[in-house]
PDB file of C-alpha atoms in Angstrom:
ATOM      1  CA  MET A   1      25.861   0.994  17.977  1.00  0.00           C
ATOM      2  CA  LYS A   2      27.227   4.547  17.716  1.00  0.00           C
ATOM      3  CA  ASN A   3      25.975   7.671  19.898  1.00  0.00           C
ATOM      4  CA  ILE A   4      24.465  10.352  17.696  1.00  0.00           C
ATOM      5  CA  ASN A   5      23.208  13.365  18.201  1.00  0.00           C
ATOM      6  CA  PHE A   6      20.552  13.883  15.747  1.00  0.00           C
ATOM      7  CA  GLN A   7      19.864  17.344  17.047  1.00  0.00           C
ATOM      8  CA  GLY A   8      23.308  18.680  16.543  1.00  0.00           C
ATOM      9  CA  MET A   9      23.941  17.237  13.311  1.00  0.00           C
ATOM     10  CA  ILE A  10      20.361  18.064  11.652  1.00  0.00           C
ATOM     11  CA  LYS A  11      18.553  21.494  12.166  1.00  0.00           C
ATOM     12  CA  LYS A  12      15.307  19.952  11.337  1.00  0.00           C
ATOM     13  CA  THR A  13      14.558  15.992  10.930  1.00  0.00           C
ATOM     14  CA  SER A  14      11.069  14.558   9.837  1.00  0.00           C
ATOM     15  CA  ILE A  15      10.309  11.133  11.088  1.00  0.00           C
ATOM     16  CA  CYS A  16       7.164  10.231   8.998  1.00  0.00           C
ATOM     17  CA  ASN A  17       6.210   7.223  10.923  1.00  0.00           C
ATOM     18  CA  HIS A  18       2.616   7.634  10.069  1.00  0.00           C
ATOM     19  CA  PRO A  19      -0.061   5.255  11.348  1.00  0.00           C
ATOM     20  CA  LEU A  20      -0.897   4.048   7.895  1.00  0.00           C
ATOM     21  CA  VAL A  21       1.954   2.144   7.876  1.00  0.00           C
ATOM     22  CA  HIS A  22       0.925  -0.496  10.429  1.00  0.00           C
ATOM     23  CA  ARG A  23      -2.642  -0.873   8.587  1.00  0.00           C
ATOM     24  CA  LEU A  24      -2.040  -1.113   5.050  1.00  0.00           C
ATOM     25  CA  MET A  25      -2.154  -4.123   3.161  1.00  0.00           C
ATOM     26  CA  ASP A  26      -2.501  -5.761   6.762  1.00  0.00           C
ATOM     27  CA  ALA A  27      -5.893  -7.992   6.941  1.00  0.00           C
ATOM     28  CA  GLU A  28      -6.287  -8.292  10.289  1.00  0.00           C
ATOM     29  CA  ALA A  29      -5.336  -4.688  10.733  1.00  0.00           C
ATOM     30  CA  GLN A  30      -8.173  -4.128   8.299  1.00  0.00           C
ATOM     31  CA  LYS A  31     -10.685  -6.280  10.357  1.00  0.00           C
ATOM     32  CA  GLU A  32     -10.414  -3.432  13.106  1.00  0.00           C
ATOM     33  CA  ASN A  33     -12.312  -0.501  13.786  1.00  0.00           C
ATOM     34  CA  ARG A  34     -10.780   2.543  12.048  1.00  0.00           C
ATOM     35  CA  GLY A  35     -11.527   6.190  12.198  1.00  0.00           C
ATOM     36  CA  GLY A  36     -13.507   7.616   9.584  1.00  0.00           C
ATOM     37  CA  ASP A  37     -10.191   9.807   8.506  1.00  0.00           C
ATOM     38  CA  ASP A  38      -7.784   6.059   8.823  1.00  0.00           C
ATOM     39  CA  LYS A  39     -10.655   4.669   6.265  1.00  0.00           C
ATOM     40  CA  LYS A  40     -10.388   7.430   3.748  1.00  0.00           C
ATOM     41  CA  VAL A  41      -6.905   7.931   3.504  1.00  0.00           C
ATOM     42  CA  VAL A  42      -6.285   4.797   3.423  1.00  0.00           C
ATOM     43  CA  ALA A  43      -8.754   4.417   0.180  1.00  0.00           C
ATOM     44  CA  GLU A  44      -7.133   6.757  -1.105  1.00  0.00           C
ATOM     45  CA  ILE A  45      -3.663   5.472  -0.943  1.00  0.00           C
ATOM     46  CA  MET A  46      -4.754   1.951  -2.084  1.00  0.00           C
ATOM     47  CA  ALA A  47      -6.605   3.497  -5.323  1.00  0.00           C
ATOM     48  CA  ARG A  48      -3.398   4.607  -6.326  1.00  0.00           C
ATOM     49  CA  CYS A  49      -2.991   1.305  -7.081  1.00  0.00           C
ATOM     50  CA  PHE A  50      -3.267  -0.735 -10.123  1.00  0.00           C
ATOM     51  CA  VAL A  51      -1.823  -3.873 -11.994  1.00  0.00           C
ATOM     52  CA  PRO A  52      -2.308  -5.269 -15.501  1.00  0.00           C
ATOM     53  CA  ALA A  53      -5.544  -7.158 -16.347  1.00  0.00           C
ATOM     54  CA  SER A  54      -4.118 -10.916 -17.267  1.00  0.00           C
ATOM     55  CA  ILE A  55      -4.357 -14.568 -16.108  1.00  0.00           C
ATOM     56  CA  THR A  56      -1.143 -14.845 -15.398  1.00  0.00           C
ATOM     57  CA  ALA A  57       1.083 -13.713 -12.394  1.00  0.00           C
ATOM     58  CA  PRO A  58       1.793  -9.507 -13.237  1.00  0.00           C
ATOM     59  CA  SER A  59       5.461  -8.409 -13.398  1.00  0.00           C
ATOM     60  CA  TRP A  60       5.023  -5.199 -12.752  1.00  0.00           C
ATOM     61  CA  GLU A  61       2.465  -3.188 -10.443  1.00  0.00           C
ATOM     62  CA  GLY A  62       1.080   0.532 -11.532  1.00  0.00           C
ATOM     63  CA  PHE A  63       0.451   3.622  -9.429  1.00  0.00           C
ATOM     64  CA  HIS A  64      -0.814   6.719  -9.910  1.00  0.00           C
ATOM     65  CA  PHE A  65       1.078   9.513  -8.272  1.00  0.00           C
ATOM     66  CA  ALA A  66       2.098  13.274  -9.135  1.00  0.00           C
ATOM     67  CA  GLY A  67      -0.100  13.322 -11.622  1.00  0.00           C
ATOM     68  CA  GLN A  68       1.305  10.256 -13.855  1.00  0.00           C
ATOM     69  CA  GLU A  69       0.484   6.474 -14.409  1.00  0.00           C
ATOM     70  CA  ILE A  70       3.567   5.027 -13.111  1.00  0.00           C
ATOM     71  CA  ARG A  71       4.382   1.170 -14.125  1.00  0.00           C
ATOM     72  CA  ILE A  72       7.182  -0.348 -11.663  1.00  0.00           C
ATOM     73  CA  ARG A  73       8.689  -3.744 -12.408  1.00  0.00           C
ATOM     74  CA  GLU A  74       9.056  -5.594  -9.166  1.00  0.00           C
ATOM     75  CA  ALA A  75      11.572  -9.150  -8.692  1.00  0.00           C
ATOM     76  CA  MET A  76       9.321 -10.793  -5.731  1.00  0.00           C
ATOM     77  CA  ASP A  77      12.615 -13.258  -4.693  1.00  0.00           C
ATOM     78  CA  CYS A  78      14.183 -10.133  -3.305  1.00  0.00           C
ATOM     79  CA  TYR A  79      12.986  -8.091  -0.538  1.00  0.00           C
ATOM     80  CA  GLY A  80      14.645  -5.177  -2.259  1.00  0.00           C
ATOM     81  CA  ALA A  81      12.491  -5.003  -4.863  1.00  0.00           C
ATOM     82  CA  VAL A  82       9.092  -5.156  -4.415  1.00  0.00           C
ATOM     83  CA  VAL A  83       6.932  -2.283  -3.385  1.00  0.00           C
ATOM     84  CA  TRP A  84       6.508  -1.973   0.184  1.00  0.00           C
ATOM     85  CA  PRO A  85       3.712  -0.422   1.940  1.00  0.00           C
ATOM     86  CA  SER A  86       5.874   2.525   3.523  1.00  0.00           C
ATOM     87  CA  ALA A  87       6.968   3.346  -0.006  1.00  0.00           C
ATOM     88  CA  LEU A  88       3.304   4.077  -0.900  1.00  0.00           C
ATOM     89  CA  VAL A  89       2.663   6.309   2.543  1.00  0.00           C
ATOM     90  CA  LEU A  90       5.702   8.244   1.878  1.00  0.00           C
ATOM     91  CA  CYS A  91       4.893   8.835  -2.146  1.00  0.00           C
ATOM     92  CA  TYR A  92       1.229  10.255  -0.680  1.00  0.00           C
ATOM     93  CA  PHE A  93       3.032  12.573   1.832  1.00  0.00           C
ATOM     94  CA  LEU A  94       5.205  14.147  -0.609  1.00  0.00           C
ATOM     95  CA  GLU A  95       2.588  14.296  -2.867  1.00  0.00           C
ATOM     96  CA  THR A  96      -0.197  16.293  -0.408  1.00  0.00           C
ATOM     97  CA  ASN A  97       2.559  18.271   1.733  1.00  0.00           C
ATOM     98  CA  VAL A  98       3.975  19.683  -1.501  1.00  0.00           C
ATOM     99  CA  LYS A  99       3.645  23.431   0.557  1.00  0.00           C
ATOM    100  CA  GLN A 100       5.386  22.129   3.443  1.00  0.00           C
ATOM    101  CA  TYR A 101       8.189  19.984   1.613  1.00  0.00           C
ATOM    102  CA  ASN A 102       8.648  21.959  -1.711  1.00  0.00           C
ATOM    103  CA  MET A 103      10.786  19.348  -3.997  1.00  0.00           C
ATOM    104  CA  VAL A 104      11.011  21.873  -6.264  1.00  0.00           C
ATOM    105  CA  ASP A 105      14.714  22.193  -7.236  1.00  0.00           C
ATOM    106  CA  LYS A 106      15.554  20.828  -3.911  1.00  0.00           C
ATOM    107  CA  ASN A 107      18.842  18.290  -3.756  1.00  0.00           C
ATOM    108  CA  VAL A 108      17.228  14.887  -3.439  1.00  0.00           C
ATOM    109  CA  ILE A 109      18.680  11.254  -1.797  1.00  0.00           C
ATOM    110  CA  GLU A 110      16.917   8.248  -1.312  1.00  0.00           C
ATOM    111  CA  ILE A 111      18.095   5.660   0.774  1.00  0.00           C
ATOM    112  CA  GLY A 112      17.416   2.165  -0.446  1.00  0.00           C
ATOM    113  CA  ALA A 113      15.821   3.290  -3.139  1.00  0.00           C
ATOM    114  CA  GLY A 114      14.912  -0.382  -4.188  1.00  0.00           C
ATOM    115  CA  THR A 115      12.257  -0.270  -7.092  1.00  0.00           C
ATOM    116  CA  GLY A 116      12.506   3.668  -7.572  1.00  0.00           C
ATOM    117  CA  LEU A 117       8.809   5.018  -6.930  1.00  0.00           C
ATOM    118  CA  VAL A 118       9.516   7.257  -4.156  1.00  0.00           C
ATOM    119  CA  SER A 119      12.332   8.932  -6.433  1.00  0.00           C
ATOM    120  CA  ILE A 120      10.302   8.476  -8.956  1.00  0.00           C
ATOM    121  CA  VAL A 121       7.740  10.907  -7.570  1.00  0.00           C
ATOM    122  CA  ALA A 122      10.381  13.082  -5.984  1.00  0.00           C
ATOM    123  CA  SER A 123      11.648  13.413  -9.956  1.00  0.00           C
ATOM    124  CA  LEU A 124       8.599  14.024 -10.968  1.00  0.00           C
ATOM    125  CA  LEU A 125       7.555  16.933  -8.232  1.00  0.00           C
ATOM    126  CA  GLY A 126      10.649  18.798  -9.646  1.00  0.00           C
ATOM    127  CA  ALA A 127      13.869  17.709  -7.465  1.00  0.00           C
ATOM    128  CA  HIS A 128      17.143  16.414  -8.460  1.00  0.00           C
ATOM    129  CA  VAL A 129      16.953  13.077  -7.326  1.00  0.00           C
ATOM    130  CA  THR A 130      19.358  10.766  -6.602  1.00  0.00           C
ATOM    131  CA  ALA A 131      18.585   7.027  -6.363  1.00  0.00           C
ATOM    132  CA  THR A 132      20.925   4.994  -4.288  1.00  0.00           C
ATOM    133  CA  ASP A 133      21.378   0.864  -3.440  1.00  0.00           C
ATOM    134  CA  LEU A 134      23.257  -2.380  -3.420  1.00  0.00           C
ATOM    135  CA  PRO A 135      24.996  -3.216  -6.591  1.00  0.00           C
ATOM    136  CA  GLU A 136      22.469  -6.058  -7.601  1.00  0.00           C
ATOM    137  CA  LEU A 137      19.480  -4.036  -7.254  1.00  0.00           C
ATOM    138  CA  LEU A 138      20.653  -1.421  -9.574  1.00  0.00           C
ATOM    139  CA  GLY A 139      19.322  -2.870 -12.986  1.00  0.00           C
ATOM    140  CA  ASN A 140      15.920  -2.938 -12.004  1.00  0.00           C
ATOM    141  CA  LEU A 141      16.470   0.349 -10.099  1.00  0.00           C
ATOM    142  CA  GLN A 142      17.931   2.044 -13.023  1.00  0.00           C
ATOM    143  CA  TYR A 143      14.850   0.363 -15.516  1.00  0.00           C
ATOM    144  CA  ASN A 144      11.730   1.795 -13.248  1.00  0.00           C
ATOM    145  CA  ILE A 145      13.741   5.138 -13.568  1.00  0.00           C
ATOM    146  CA  SER A 146      14.274   5.746 -16.637  1.00  0.00           C
ATOM    147  CA  ARG A 147      11.061   4.201 -18.099  1.00  0.00           C
ATOM    148  CA  ASN A 148       9.043   6.744 -15.894  1.00  0.00           C
ATOM    149  CA  THR A 149      10.900   9.770 -16.047  1.00  0.00           C
ATOM    150  CA  LYS A 150      12.024  10.038 -19.488  1.00  0.00           C
ATOM    151  CA  MET A 151      10.474  13.604 -20.762  1.00  0.00           C
ATOM    152  CA  LYS A 152       8.635  13.860 -18.066  1.00  0.00           C
ATOM    153  CA  CYS A 153      10.897  15.379 -15.272  1.00  0.00           C
ATOM    154  CA  LYS A 154      12.661  18.736 -15.171  1.00  0.00           C
ATOM    155  CA  HIS A 155      15.591  17.544 -13.561  1.00  0.00           C
ATOM    156  CA  LEU A 156      17.038  13.861 -14.414  1.00  0.00           C
ATOM    157  CA  PRO A 157      17.399  11.227 -11.721  1.00  0.00           C
ATOM    158  CA  GLN A 158      20.589   9.301 -11.063  1.00  0.00           C
ATOM    159  CA  VAL A 159      21.395   6.161  -9.665  1.00  0.00           C
ATOM    160  CA  LYS A 160      24.577   5.202  -7.639  1.00  0.00           C
ATOM    161  CA  GLU A 161      25.352   2.757  -5.232  1.00  0.00           C
ATOM    162  CA  LEU A 162      25.398   3.017  -1.832  1.00  0.00           C
ATOM    163  CA  SER A 163      26.516   0.319   0.661  1.00  0.00           C
ATOM    164  CA  TRP A 164      25.534   1.724   4.233  1.00  0.00           C
ATOM    165  CA  GLY A 165      28.707   3.042   6.128  1.00  0.00           C
ATOM    166  CA  VAL A 166      31.066   1.960   3.313  1.00  0.00           C
ATOM    167  CA  ALA A 167      33.580   4.155   1.118  1.00  0.00           C
ATOM    168  CA  LEU A 168      30.938   7.024   1.840  1.00  0.00           C
ATOM    169  CA  ASP A 169      33.969   9.713   1.679  1.00  0.00           C
ATOM    170  CA  LYS A 170      35.152   8.456  -1.886  1.00  0.00           C
ATOM    171  CA  ASN A 171      31.197   8.037  -3.307  1.00  0.00           C
ATOM    172  CA  PHE A 172      30.210  11.180  -1.361  1.00  0.00           C
ATOM    173  CA  PRO A 173      32.246  13.615  -0.616  1.00  0.00           C
ATOM    174  CA  ARG A 174      30.918  15.869   1.851  1.00  0.00           C
ATOM    175  CA  SER A 175      32.356  19.175  -0.617  1.00  0.00           C
ATOM    176  CA  SER A 176      29.714  18.137  -2.862  1.00  0.00           C
ATOM    177  CA  SER A 177      27.172  16.099  -0.759  1.00  0.00           C
ATOM    178  CA  ASN A 178      24.696  18.994  -0.280  1.00  0.00           C
ATOM    179  CA  PHE A 179      21.166  17.418  -0.075  1.00  0.00           C
ATOM    180  CA  ASP A 180      18.244  19.589   1.366  1.00  0.00           C
ATOM    181  CA  TYR A 181      16.053  16.083   1.707  1.00  0.00           C
ATOM    182  CA  ILE A 182      17.042  12.424   2.634  1.00  0.00           C
ATOM    183  CA  LEU A 183      14.284   9.806   1.879  1.00  0.00           C
ATOM    184  CA  ALA A 184      13.908   6.455   3.322  1.00  0.00           C
ATOM    185  CA  ALA A 185      10.942   3.986   3.356  1.00  0.00           C
ATOM    186  CA  ASP A 186      11.271   0.764   4.584  1.00  0.00           C
ATOM    187  CA  VAL A 187      14.849   0.476   5.124  1.00  0.00           C
ATOM    188  CA  VAL A 188      15.390  -1.077   8.606  1.00  0.00           C
ATOM    189  CA  TYR A 189      14.697  -4.840   8.859  1.00  0.00           C
ATOM    190  CA  ALA A 190      16.661  -5.556  11.815  1.00  0.00           C
ATOM    191  CA  HIS A 191      18.008  -3.742  14.202  1.00  0.00           C
ATOM    192  CA  PRO A 192      22.393  -4.920  13.228  1.00  0.00           C
ATOM    193  CA  PHE A 193      22.050  -2.531  10.585  1.00  0.00           C
ATOM    194  CA  LEU A 194      20.592   0.798  11.902  1.00  0.00           C
ATOM    195  CA  GLU A 195      24.431   1.773  12.816  1.00  0.00           C
ATOM    196  CA  GLU A 196      25.663   1.575   9.724  1.00  0.00           C
ATOM    197  CA  LEU A 197      22.355   3.489   8.516  1.00  0.00           C
ATOM    198  CA  LEU A 198      22.878   5.999  11.164  1.00  0.00           C
ATOM    199  CA  ILE A 199      26.536   6.839  10.039  1.00  0.00           C
ATOM    200  CA  THR A 200      24.952   6.992   6.506  1.00  0.00           C
ATOM    201  CA  PHE A 201      22.715   9.875   7.494  1.00  0.00           C
ATOM    202  CA  ASP A 202      25.747  11.353   9.376  1.00  0.00           C
ATOM    203  CA  HIS A 203      27.679  11.687   6.957  1.00  0.00           C
ATOM    204  CA  LEU A 204      25.064  13.202   4.080  1.00  0.00           C
ATOM    205  CA  CYS A 205      23.432  15.742   6.039  1.00  0.00           C
ATOM    206  CA  LYS A 206      24.062  18.897   6.536  1.00  0.00           C
ATOM    207  CA  GLU A 207      22.531  21.612   9.423  1.00  0.00           C
ATOM    208  CA  THR A 208      19.464  22.425   6.941  1.00  0.00           C
ATOM    209  CA  THR A 209      18.842  18.592   5.974  1.00  0.00           C
ATOM    210  CA  VAL A 210      15.346  17.313   6.752  1.00  0.00           C
ATOM    211  CA  ILE A 211      15.158  13.004   6.669  1.00  0.00           C
ATOM    212  CA  LEU A 212      11.808  12.078   5.481  1.00  0.00           C
ATOM    213  CA  TRP A 213      11.839   8.347   6.887  1.00  0.00           C
ATOM    214  CA  VAL A 214       8.418   6.070   6.777  1.00  0.00           C
ATOM    215  CA  MET A 215       8.910   2.788   8.723  1.00  0.00           C
ATOM    216  CA  LYS A 216       6.930  -0.397  10.125  1.00  0.00           C
ATOM    217  CA  PHE A 217       7.863  -1.719  13.287  1.00  0.00           C
ATOM    218  CA  ARG A 218       8.510  -5.237  12.984  1.00  0.00           C
ATOM    219  CA  TYR A 219      10.737  -6.280  15.529  1.00  0.00           C
ATOM    220  CA  PHE A 220      10.304  -5.219  19.088  1.00  0.00           C
ATOM    221  CA  THR A 221      13.845  -6.014  20.844  1.00  0.00           C
TER     222      THR A 221
END
């Protein structure tokens, strides 16, 4: 793996490895004894979720963030088109830490945006958002972002293709890629992809860029 010195590359880096990521929607973990504060926050996050009342399998899930009802269309046969627990944690983090991480008029890019939930919330909080993912996911990503941000956001979000480590100079030239925040939620499922992710971080970051990265560790190798 390429040796990247994050301290030299980014003046301030925030890695949001929230302990709730290890508990959300985990049936076994929910049986364990937890502190009152954790229980309260988990309950608050899960209270933001709702599904349509129907006897058939729903094609979308609903969420309440940034004062809005957000409806997300998912594709259960694709890892990148499902709302993962870390996305809920990051949305909650952004909403409840607006003083420390103010999104208003900030340039924000989401890596591995998937269904677009995090990008939608960042947009509703006032950011200039660029939501990125692999080409096969852009259709559903664009659909979700358009239906949930139209006439609701200060800045219209953009959707762009981004394959980690591929054609970065062409698609995201350093001269015009001035991002204040990079958002990422549950974007790494296997270690071989870490090198490409770090190369992409390296390319997109400037000295003052803040990375908010939420993840659940699934592999211990």
